[in-house]
Coordinates of C-alpha atoms in Angstrom, one line a residue:
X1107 CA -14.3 -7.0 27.3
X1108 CA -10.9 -5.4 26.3
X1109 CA -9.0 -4.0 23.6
X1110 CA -11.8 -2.1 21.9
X1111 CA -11.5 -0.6 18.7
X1112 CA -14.3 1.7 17.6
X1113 CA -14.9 4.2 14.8
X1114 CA -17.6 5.3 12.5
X1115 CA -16.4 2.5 10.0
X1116 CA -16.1 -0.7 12.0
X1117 CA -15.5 -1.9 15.8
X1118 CA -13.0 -4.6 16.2
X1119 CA -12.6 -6.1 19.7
X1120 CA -11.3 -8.9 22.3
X1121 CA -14.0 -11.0 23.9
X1122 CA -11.9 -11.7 27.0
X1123 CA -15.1 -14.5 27.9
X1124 CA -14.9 -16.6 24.8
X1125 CA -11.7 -15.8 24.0
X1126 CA -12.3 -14.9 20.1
X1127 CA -12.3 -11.9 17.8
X1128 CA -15.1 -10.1 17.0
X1129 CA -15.2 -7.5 14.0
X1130 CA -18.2 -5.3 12.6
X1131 CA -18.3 -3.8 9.7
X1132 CA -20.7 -0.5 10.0
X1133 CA -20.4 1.0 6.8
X1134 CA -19.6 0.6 3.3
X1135 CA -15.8 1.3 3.2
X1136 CA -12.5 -0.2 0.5
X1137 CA -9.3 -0.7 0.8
X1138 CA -6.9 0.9 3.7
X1139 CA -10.5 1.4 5.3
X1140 CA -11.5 -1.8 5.0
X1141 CA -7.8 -3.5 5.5
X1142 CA -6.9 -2.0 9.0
X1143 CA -9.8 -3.5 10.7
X1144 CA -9.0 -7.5 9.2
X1145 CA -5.4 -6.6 9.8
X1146 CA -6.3 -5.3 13.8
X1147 CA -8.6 -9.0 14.9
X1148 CA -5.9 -10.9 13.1
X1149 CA -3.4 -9.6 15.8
X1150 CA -6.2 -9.8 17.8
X1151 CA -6.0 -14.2 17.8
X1152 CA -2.5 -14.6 17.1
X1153 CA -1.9 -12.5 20.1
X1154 CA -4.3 -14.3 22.3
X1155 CA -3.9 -17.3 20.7
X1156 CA -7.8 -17.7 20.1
X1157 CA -8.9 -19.7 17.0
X1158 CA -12.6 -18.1 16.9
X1159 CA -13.1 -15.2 14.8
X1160 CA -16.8 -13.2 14.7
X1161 CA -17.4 -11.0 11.4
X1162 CA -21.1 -8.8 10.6
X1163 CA -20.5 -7.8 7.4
X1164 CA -23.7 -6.4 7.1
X1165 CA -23.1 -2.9 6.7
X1166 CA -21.5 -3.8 3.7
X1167 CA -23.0 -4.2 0.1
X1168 CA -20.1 -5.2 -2.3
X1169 CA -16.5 -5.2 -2.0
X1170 CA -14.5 -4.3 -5.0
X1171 CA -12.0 -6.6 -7.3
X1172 CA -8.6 -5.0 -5.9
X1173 CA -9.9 -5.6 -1.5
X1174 CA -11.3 -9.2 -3.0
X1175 CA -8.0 -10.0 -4.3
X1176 CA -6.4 -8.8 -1.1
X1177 CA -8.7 -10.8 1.3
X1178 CA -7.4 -14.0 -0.6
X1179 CA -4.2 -13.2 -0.6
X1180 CA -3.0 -11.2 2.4
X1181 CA -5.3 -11.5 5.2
X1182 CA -6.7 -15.0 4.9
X1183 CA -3.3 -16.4 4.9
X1184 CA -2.2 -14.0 8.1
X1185 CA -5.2 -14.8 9.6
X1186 CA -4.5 -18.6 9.3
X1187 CA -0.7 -17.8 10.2
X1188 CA -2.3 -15.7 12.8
X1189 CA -3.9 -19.3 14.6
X1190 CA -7.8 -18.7 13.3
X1191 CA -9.4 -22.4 12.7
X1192 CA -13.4 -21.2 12.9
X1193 CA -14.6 -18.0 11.3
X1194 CA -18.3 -16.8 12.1
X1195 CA -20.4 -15.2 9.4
X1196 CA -23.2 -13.0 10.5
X1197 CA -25.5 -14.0 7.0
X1198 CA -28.9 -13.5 6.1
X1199 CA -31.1 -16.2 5.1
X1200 CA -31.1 -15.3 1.5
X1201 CA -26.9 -15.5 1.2
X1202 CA -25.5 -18.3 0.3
X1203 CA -22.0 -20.1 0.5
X1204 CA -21.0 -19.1 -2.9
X1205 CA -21.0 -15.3 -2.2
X1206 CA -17.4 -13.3 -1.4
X1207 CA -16.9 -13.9 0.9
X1208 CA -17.8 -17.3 2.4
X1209 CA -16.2 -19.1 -0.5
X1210 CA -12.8 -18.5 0.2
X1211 CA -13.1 -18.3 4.2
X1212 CA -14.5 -21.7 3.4
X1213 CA -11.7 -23.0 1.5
X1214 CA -9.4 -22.3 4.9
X1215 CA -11.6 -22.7 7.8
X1216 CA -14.5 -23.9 9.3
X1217 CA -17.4 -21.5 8.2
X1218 CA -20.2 -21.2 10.8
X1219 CA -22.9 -19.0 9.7
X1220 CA -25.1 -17.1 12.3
X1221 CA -27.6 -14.5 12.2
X1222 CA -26.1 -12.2 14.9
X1223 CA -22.9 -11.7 16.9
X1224 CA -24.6 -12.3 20.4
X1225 CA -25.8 -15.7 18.9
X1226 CA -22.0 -16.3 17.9
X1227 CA -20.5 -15.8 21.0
X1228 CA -23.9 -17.6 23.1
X1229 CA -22.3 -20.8 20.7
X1230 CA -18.7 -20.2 21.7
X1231 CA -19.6 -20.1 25.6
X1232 CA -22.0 -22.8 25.2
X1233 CA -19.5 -24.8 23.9
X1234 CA -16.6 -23.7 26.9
X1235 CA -19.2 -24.5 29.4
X1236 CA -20.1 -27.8 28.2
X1237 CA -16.5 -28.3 28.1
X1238 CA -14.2 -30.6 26.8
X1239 CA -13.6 -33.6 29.8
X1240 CA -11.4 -33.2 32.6
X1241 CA -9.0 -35.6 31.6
X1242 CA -8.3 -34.3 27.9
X1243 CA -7.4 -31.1 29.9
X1244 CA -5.3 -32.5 31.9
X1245 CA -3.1 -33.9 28.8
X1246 CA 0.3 -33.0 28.5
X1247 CA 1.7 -32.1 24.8
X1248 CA 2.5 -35.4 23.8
X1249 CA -0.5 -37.0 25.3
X1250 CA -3.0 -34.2 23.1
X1251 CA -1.3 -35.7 19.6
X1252 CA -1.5 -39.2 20.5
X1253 CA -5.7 -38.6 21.2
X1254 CA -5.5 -36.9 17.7
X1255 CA -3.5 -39.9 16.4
X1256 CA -0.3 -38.0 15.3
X1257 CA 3.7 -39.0 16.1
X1258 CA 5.3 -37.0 19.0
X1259 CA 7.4 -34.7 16.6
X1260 CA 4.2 -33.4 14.1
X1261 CA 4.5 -30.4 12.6
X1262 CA 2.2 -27.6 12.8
X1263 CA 0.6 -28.6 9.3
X1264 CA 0.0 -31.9 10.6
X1265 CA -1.8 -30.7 13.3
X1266 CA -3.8 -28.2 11.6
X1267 CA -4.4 -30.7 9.0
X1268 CA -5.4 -33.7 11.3
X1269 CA -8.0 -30.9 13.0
X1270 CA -9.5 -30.0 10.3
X1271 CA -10.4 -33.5 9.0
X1272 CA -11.7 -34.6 12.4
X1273 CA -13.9 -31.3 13.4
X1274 CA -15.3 -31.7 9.8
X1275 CA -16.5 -35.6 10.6
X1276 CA -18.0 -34.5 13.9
X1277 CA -19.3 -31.2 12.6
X1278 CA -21.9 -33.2 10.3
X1279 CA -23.7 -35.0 13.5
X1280 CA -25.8 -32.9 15.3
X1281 CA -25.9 -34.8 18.6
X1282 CA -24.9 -34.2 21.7
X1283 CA -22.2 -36.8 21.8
X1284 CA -20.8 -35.3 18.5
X1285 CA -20.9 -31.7 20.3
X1286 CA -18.8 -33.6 23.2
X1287 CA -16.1 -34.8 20.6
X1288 CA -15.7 -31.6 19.3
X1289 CA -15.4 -30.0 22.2
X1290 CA -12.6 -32.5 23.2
X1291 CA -10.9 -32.5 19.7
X1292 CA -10.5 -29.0 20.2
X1293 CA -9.1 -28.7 23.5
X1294 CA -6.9 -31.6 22.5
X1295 CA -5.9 -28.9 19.6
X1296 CA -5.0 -26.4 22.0
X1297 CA -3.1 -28.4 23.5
X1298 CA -0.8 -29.8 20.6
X1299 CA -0.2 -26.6 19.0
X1300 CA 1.4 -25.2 22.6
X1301 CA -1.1 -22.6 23.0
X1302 CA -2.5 -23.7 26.3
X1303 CA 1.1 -23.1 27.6
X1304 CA 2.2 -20.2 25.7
X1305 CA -0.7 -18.7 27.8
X1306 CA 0.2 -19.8 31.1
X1307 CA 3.1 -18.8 30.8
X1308 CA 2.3 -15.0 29.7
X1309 CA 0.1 -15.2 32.0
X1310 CA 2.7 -16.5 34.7
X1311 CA 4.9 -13.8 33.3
X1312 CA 2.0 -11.4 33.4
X1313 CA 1.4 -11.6 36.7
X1314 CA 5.0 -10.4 38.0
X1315 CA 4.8 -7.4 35.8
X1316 CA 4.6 -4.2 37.2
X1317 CA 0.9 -2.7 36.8
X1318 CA -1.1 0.6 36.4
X1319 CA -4.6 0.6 36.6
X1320 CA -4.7 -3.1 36.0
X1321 CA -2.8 -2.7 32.5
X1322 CA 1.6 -3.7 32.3
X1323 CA 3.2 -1.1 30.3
X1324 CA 2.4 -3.5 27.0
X1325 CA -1.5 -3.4 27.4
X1326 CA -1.2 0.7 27.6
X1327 CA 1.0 0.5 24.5
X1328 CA -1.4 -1.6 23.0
X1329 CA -4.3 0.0 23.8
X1330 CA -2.6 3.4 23.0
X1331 CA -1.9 2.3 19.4
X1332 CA -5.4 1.5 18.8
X1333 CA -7.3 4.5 20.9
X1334 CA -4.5 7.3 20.1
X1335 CA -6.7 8.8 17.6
X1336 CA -9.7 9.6 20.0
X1337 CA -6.9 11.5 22.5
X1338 CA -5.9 13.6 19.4
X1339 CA -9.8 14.5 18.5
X1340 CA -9.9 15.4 22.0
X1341 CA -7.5 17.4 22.2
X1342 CA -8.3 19.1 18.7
X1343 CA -11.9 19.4 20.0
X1344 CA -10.4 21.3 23.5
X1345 CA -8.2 23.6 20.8
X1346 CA -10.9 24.3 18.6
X1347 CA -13.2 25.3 21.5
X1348 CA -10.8 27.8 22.9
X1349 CA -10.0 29.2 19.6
X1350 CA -13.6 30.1 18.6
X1351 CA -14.0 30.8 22.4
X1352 CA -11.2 33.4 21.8
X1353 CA -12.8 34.3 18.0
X1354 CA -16.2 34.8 19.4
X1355 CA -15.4 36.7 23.2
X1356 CA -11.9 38.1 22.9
X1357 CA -10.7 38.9 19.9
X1358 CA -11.5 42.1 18.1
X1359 CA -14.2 41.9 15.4
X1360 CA -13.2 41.8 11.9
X1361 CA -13.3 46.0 10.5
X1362 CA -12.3 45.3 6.7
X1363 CA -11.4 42.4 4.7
X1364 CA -9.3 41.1 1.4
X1365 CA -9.5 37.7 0.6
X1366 CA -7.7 35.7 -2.5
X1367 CA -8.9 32.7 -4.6
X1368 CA -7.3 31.1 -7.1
X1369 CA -4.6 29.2 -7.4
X1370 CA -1.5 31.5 -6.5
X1371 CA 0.3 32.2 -3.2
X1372 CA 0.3 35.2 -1.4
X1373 CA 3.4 36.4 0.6
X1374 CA 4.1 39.6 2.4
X1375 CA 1.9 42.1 4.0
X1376 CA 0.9 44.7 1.0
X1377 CA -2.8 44.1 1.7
X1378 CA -2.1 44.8 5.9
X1379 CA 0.0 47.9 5.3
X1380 CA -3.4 49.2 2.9
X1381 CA -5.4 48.7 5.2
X1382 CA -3.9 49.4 8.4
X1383 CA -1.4 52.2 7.5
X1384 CA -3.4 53.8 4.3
X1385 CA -7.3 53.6 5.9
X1386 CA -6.5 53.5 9.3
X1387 CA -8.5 50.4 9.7
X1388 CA -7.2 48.3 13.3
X1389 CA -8.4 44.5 13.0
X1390 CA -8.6 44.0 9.0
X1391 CA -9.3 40.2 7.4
X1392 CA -6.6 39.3 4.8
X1393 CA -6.2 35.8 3.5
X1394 CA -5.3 33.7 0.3
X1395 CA -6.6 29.9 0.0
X1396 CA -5.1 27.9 -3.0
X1397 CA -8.3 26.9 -5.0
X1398 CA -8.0 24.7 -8.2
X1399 CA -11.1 24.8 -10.1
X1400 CA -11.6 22.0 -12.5
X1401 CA -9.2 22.1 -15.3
X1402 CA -6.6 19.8 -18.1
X1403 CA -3.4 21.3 -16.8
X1404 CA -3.2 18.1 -14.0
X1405 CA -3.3 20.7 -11.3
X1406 CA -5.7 19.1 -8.1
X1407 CA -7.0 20.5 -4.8
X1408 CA -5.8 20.4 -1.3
X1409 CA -8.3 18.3 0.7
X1410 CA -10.0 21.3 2.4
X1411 CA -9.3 23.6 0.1
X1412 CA -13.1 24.1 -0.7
X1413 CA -14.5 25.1 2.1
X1414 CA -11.6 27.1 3.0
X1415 CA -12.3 29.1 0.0
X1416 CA -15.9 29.1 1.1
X1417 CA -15.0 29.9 4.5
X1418 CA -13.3 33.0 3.7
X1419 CA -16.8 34.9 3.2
X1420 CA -18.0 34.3 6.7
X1421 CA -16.0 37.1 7.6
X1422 CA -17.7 39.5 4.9
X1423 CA -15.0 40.7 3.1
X1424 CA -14.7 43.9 1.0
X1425 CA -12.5 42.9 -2.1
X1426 CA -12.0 39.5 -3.3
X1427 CA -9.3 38.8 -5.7
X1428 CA -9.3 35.8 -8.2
X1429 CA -7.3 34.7 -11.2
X1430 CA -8.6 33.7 -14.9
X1431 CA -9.5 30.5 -14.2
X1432 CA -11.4 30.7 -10.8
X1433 CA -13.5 34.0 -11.0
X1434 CA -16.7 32.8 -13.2
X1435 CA -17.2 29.9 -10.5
X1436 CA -18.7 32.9 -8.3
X1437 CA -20.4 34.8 -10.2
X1438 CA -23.1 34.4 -7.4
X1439 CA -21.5 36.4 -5.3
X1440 CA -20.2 39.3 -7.1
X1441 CA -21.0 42.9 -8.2
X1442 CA -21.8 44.7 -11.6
X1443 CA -18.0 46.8 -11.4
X1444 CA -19.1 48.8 -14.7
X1445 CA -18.8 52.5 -12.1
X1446 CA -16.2 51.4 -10.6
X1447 CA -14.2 50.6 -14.3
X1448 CA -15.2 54.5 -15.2
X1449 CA -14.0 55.6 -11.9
X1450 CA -10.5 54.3 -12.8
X1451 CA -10.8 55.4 -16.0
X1452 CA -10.5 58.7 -14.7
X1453 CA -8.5 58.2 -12.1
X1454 CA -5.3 56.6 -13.4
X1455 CA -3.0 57.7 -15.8
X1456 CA -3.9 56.0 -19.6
X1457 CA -0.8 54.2 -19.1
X1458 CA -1.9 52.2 -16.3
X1459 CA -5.8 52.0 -17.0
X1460 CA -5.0 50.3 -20.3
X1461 CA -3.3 47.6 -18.0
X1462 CA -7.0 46.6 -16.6
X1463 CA -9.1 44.4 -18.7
X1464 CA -12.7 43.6 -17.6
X1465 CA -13.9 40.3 -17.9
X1466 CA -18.1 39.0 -18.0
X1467 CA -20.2 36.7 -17.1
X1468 CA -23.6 35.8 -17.2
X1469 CA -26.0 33.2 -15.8
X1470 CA -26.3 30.9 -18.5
X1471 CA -22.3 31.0 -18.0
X1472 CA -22.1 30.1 -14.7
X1473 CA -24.5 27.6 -14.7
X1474 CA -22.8 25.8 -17.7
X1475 CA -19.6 25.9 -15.3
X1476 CA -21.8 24.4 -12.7
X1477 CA -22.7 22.1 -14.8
X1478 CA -19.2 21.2 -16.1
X1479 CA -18.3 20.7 -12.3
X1480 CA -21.2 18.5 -11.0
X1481 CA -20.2 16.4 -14.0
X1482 CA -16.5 16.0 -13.2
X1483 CA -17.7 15.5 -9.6
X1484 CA -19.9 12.7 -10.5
X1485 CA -22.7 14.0 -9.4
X1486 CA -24.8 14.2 -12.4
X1487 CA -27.9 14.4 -10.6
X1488 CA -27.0 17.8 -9.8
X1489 CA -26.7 18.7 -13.3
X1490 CA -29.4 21.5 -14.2
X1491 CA -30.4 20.5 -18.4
X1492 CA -33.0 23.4 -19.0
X1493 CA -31.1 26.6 -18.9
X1494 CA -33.6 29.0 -20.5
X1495 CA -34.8 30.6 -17.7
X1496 CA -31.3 32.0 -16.9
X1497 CA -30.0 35.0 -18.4
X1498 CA -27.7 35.4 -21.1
X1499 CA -26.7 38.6 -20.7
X1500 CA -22.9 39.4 -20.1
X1501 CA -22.5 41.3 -16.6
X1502 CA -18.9 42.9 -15.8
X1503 CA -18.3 41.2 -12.7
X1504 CA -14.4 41.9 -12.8
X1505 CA -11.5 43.9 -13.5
X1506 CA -8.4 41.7 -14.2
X1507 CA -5.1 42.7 -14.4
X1508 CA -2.1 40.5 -16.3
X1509 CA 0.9 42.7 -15.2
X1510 CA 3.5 40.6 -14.2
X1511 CA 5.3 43.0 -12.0
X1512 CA 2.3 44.7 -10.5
X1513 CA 1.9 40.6 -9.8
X1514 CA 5.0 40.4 -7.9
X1515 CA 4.6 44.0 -6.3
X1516 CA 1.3 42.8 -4.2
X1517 CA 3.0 39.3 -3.2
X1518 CA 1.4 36.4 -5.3
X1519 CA 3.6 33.8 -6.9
X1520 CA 1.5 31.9 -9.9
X1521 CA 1.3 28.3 -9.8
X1522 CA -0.7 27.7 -12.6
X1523 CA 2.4 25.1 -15.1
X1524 CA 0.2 26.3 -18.5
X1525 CA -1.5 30.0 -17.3
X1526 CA 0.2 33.1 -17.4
X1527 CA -0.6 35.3 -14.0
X1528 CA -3.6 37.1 -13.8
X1529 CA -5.8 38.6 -10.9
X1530 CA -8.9 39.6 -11.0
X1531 CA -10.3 42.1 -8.8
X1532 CA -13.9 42.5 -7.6
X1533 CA -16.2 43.3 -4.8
X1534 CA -18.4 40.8 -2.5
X1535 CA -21.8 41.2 -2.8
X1536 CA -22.6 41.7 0.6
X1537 CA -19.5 43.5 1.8
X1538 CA -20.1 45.6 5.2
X1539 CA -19.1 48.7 3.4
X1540 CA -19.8 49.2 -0.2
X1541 CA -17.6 53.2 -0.4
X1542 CA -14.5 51.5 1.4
X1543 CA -14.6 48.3 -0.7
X1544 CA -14.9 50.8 -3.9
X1545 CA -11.6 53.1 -2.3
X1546 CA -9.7 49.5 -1.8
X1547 CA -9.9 49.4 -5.5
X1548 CA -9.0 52.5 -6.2
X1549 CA -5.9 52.5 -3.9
X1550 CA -4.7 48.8 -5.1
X1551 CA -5.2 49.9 -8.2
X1552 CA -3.1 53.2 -7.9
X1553 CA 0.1 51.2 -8.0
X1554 CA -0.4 49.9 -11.3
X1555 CA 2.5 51.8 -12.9

């Protein structure tokens, strides 16, 4: 066995023994998913020059319009360019010819349908061991097309053409003597199309090749290109080991912390110099994660940008800042800042108080913008229809601030196209320190001018 590709999806492979492609479909996957692996065994045979190819598409349950269309017309006709003349079918009893898709492999080549892969390949070997006869291996080129009964100088179409109208007539008897034919018509095939001697030769070639570990410098490439991916989750596994190794053993613990959600950017180091330089704090927790909550502007979300966001609470933070659009989606989390509101009222000037808005929530709120999101998510099933047991009534969970120049002062750039800038500051429900999360407020909000 060589040239193993494996993943969750599919496992596509060289069966050195039989000399065919084998593919397996494990799960339900479309398009590049599903492409890569009928692209991979169709360089598979054309490199080995193997006309056998093994598919269980089991793990499969349909295949949409756009990867049917592509089967037809990109892979079946590089899989016949490729030098494929028998396809395989792992198939249940209760599937039938007409369904995707036997129909079309049908149309192209011979269709054998099997209920397993070992039971494919026990065919293909049974069939090498019974063997064509000695003397059709023996043939030379021009000898193989006069047993088929084609002229010296046929073309490749003729060949294929003249095998496919024979192997059908023998295909149909189920005797021994038939198998015997077959098994000479193909080798005669081999023969014709120059395959038999296009592997000697590489394998003549082969042979004076300098070698590693049994592999020439093109088997490593090759097998490189297909099993690069498991050296690179390797060596992300080895990095992330030593990082939470360092995280969890060496690294200082976490004092204080200032996270941001929404969809801004924060540069600079205003939040470091509070909280190193103004509470004396030595190991604080500042980060911002771009978060785009459901919305019609056309904005959309990083791929991880979720669980970054969620990610950022592991560390327990003291003040979280949000904008506008963001801040109802974690209501969950968040504190009633009514005392904190009347503690800025009398701490800052009127001036800058008047700058602060608060903004509400209540349950029956959030759980409508739960709702709203399971929807868009298609996950309906999610979706929670009885909301009377949730509470209507409006909590201040927030203090926002619209100040475009106190925006620019603390080091966030807006990238909302349709929203003015806005942040809204509050405090994590289970912050480590409820007095210093309250004097963060206080000191951020000390430079609204």
């Amino acid at each position: 066995m060589e040239e193993i590709y494996d993943s969750e999806l599919f496992t596509s492979r060289y069966d050195k023994d039989t000399n065919c492609a084998v593919l397996i479909v494990k799960e339900q996957v479309e398009s590049e998913q599903y492409r890569t692996p009928l692209m991979n065994v169709a360089e598979v045979i054309r490199k080995h020059t193997s006309t056998d190819l093994i598919i269980d598409r089991s793990g499969i349950t349909e295949v949409n319009e756009n990867d049917r269309k592509w089967v037809s017309r990109v892979f079946l006709p590089a899989l016949e360019k490729a030098g494929c003349k028998r396809v395989f079918m792992v198939m249940s009893e209760d599937e039938n010819d007409d369904d995707f898709p036997c129909s079309i492999i049908s149309s192209k080549f011979a269709l054998v349908k099997v209920s397993s892969v070992d039971e494919a390949l026990e065919k293909i070997m049974h069939e090498k061991n019974s063997g064509p006869s000695p003397e059709i291996l023996s043939m030379t080129k021009k000898q193989a097309l006069e047993y088929m009964g084609l002229p010296s100088d046929a073309n490749d179409y003729l060949i294929d053409e003249k095998f496919w109208q024979l192997s059908k007539r023998y295909r149909k008897e189920n005797d021994p003597e038939s198998e015997q034919k077959l098994n000479d018509l193909s080798a005669a095939y081999d023969i014709a199309t120059g395959r038999r001697d296009q592997r000697a030769k590489a394998e003549k070639i082969r042979e004076k090749k300098k070698k590693f570990l049994g592999k020439t410098s093109d088997e490593w490439k090759n097998y490189f290109s297909y099993s690069w991916y498991k050296y690179l989750i390797g060596i992300i596994i080895l990095v992330s080991a030593i990082n939470i190794g360092y995280n969890m053993f060496i690294k200082p613990k976490t004092d204080s912390g200032i996270v941001s959600i929404g969809h801004f950017i924060l540069e600079g180091d205003y939040y470091e110099t509070l909280l190193t330089e103004k509470m004396d704090y030595k190991n604080p927790y500042v980060n911002c994660v771009d978060y785009v909550v459901p919305n019609d502007q056309g904005e959309v979300n990083g791929a991880y940008s979720e669980q970054m966001a969620t990610a950022c609470f592991y560390c327990y933070p003291n003040v979280v800042v949000f904008d506008i659009e963001t801040y109802p989606y974690y209501y969950e989390h968040l504190i009633d800042m009514s005392d904190i509101y009347e503690k800025l009222r009398a701490e800052l000037s009127p001036e800058a108080f008047s700058k602060i808005t608060p903004v509400y929530c209540s349950e029956v709120d959030y759980m409508e913008y739960l709702n709203a999101y399971n929807i868009k998510m298609g996950m309906e099933d999610s979706v929670v229809e009885d909301l009377s047991e949730y509470s209507s009534e409006q909590i201040m969970i927030g203090l926002m601030v619209r100040d475009e120049d106190f925006y620019r002062r603390l080091g966030y750039q807006n990238c909302w196209p349709k929203t003015a800038p806005s942040l809204v500051f509050t405090i994590y429900d289970q912050t480590r320190d409820m007095a210093a999360s309250e004097e963060m407020i206080l000191l951020i909000f000390s430079d609204l001018a």
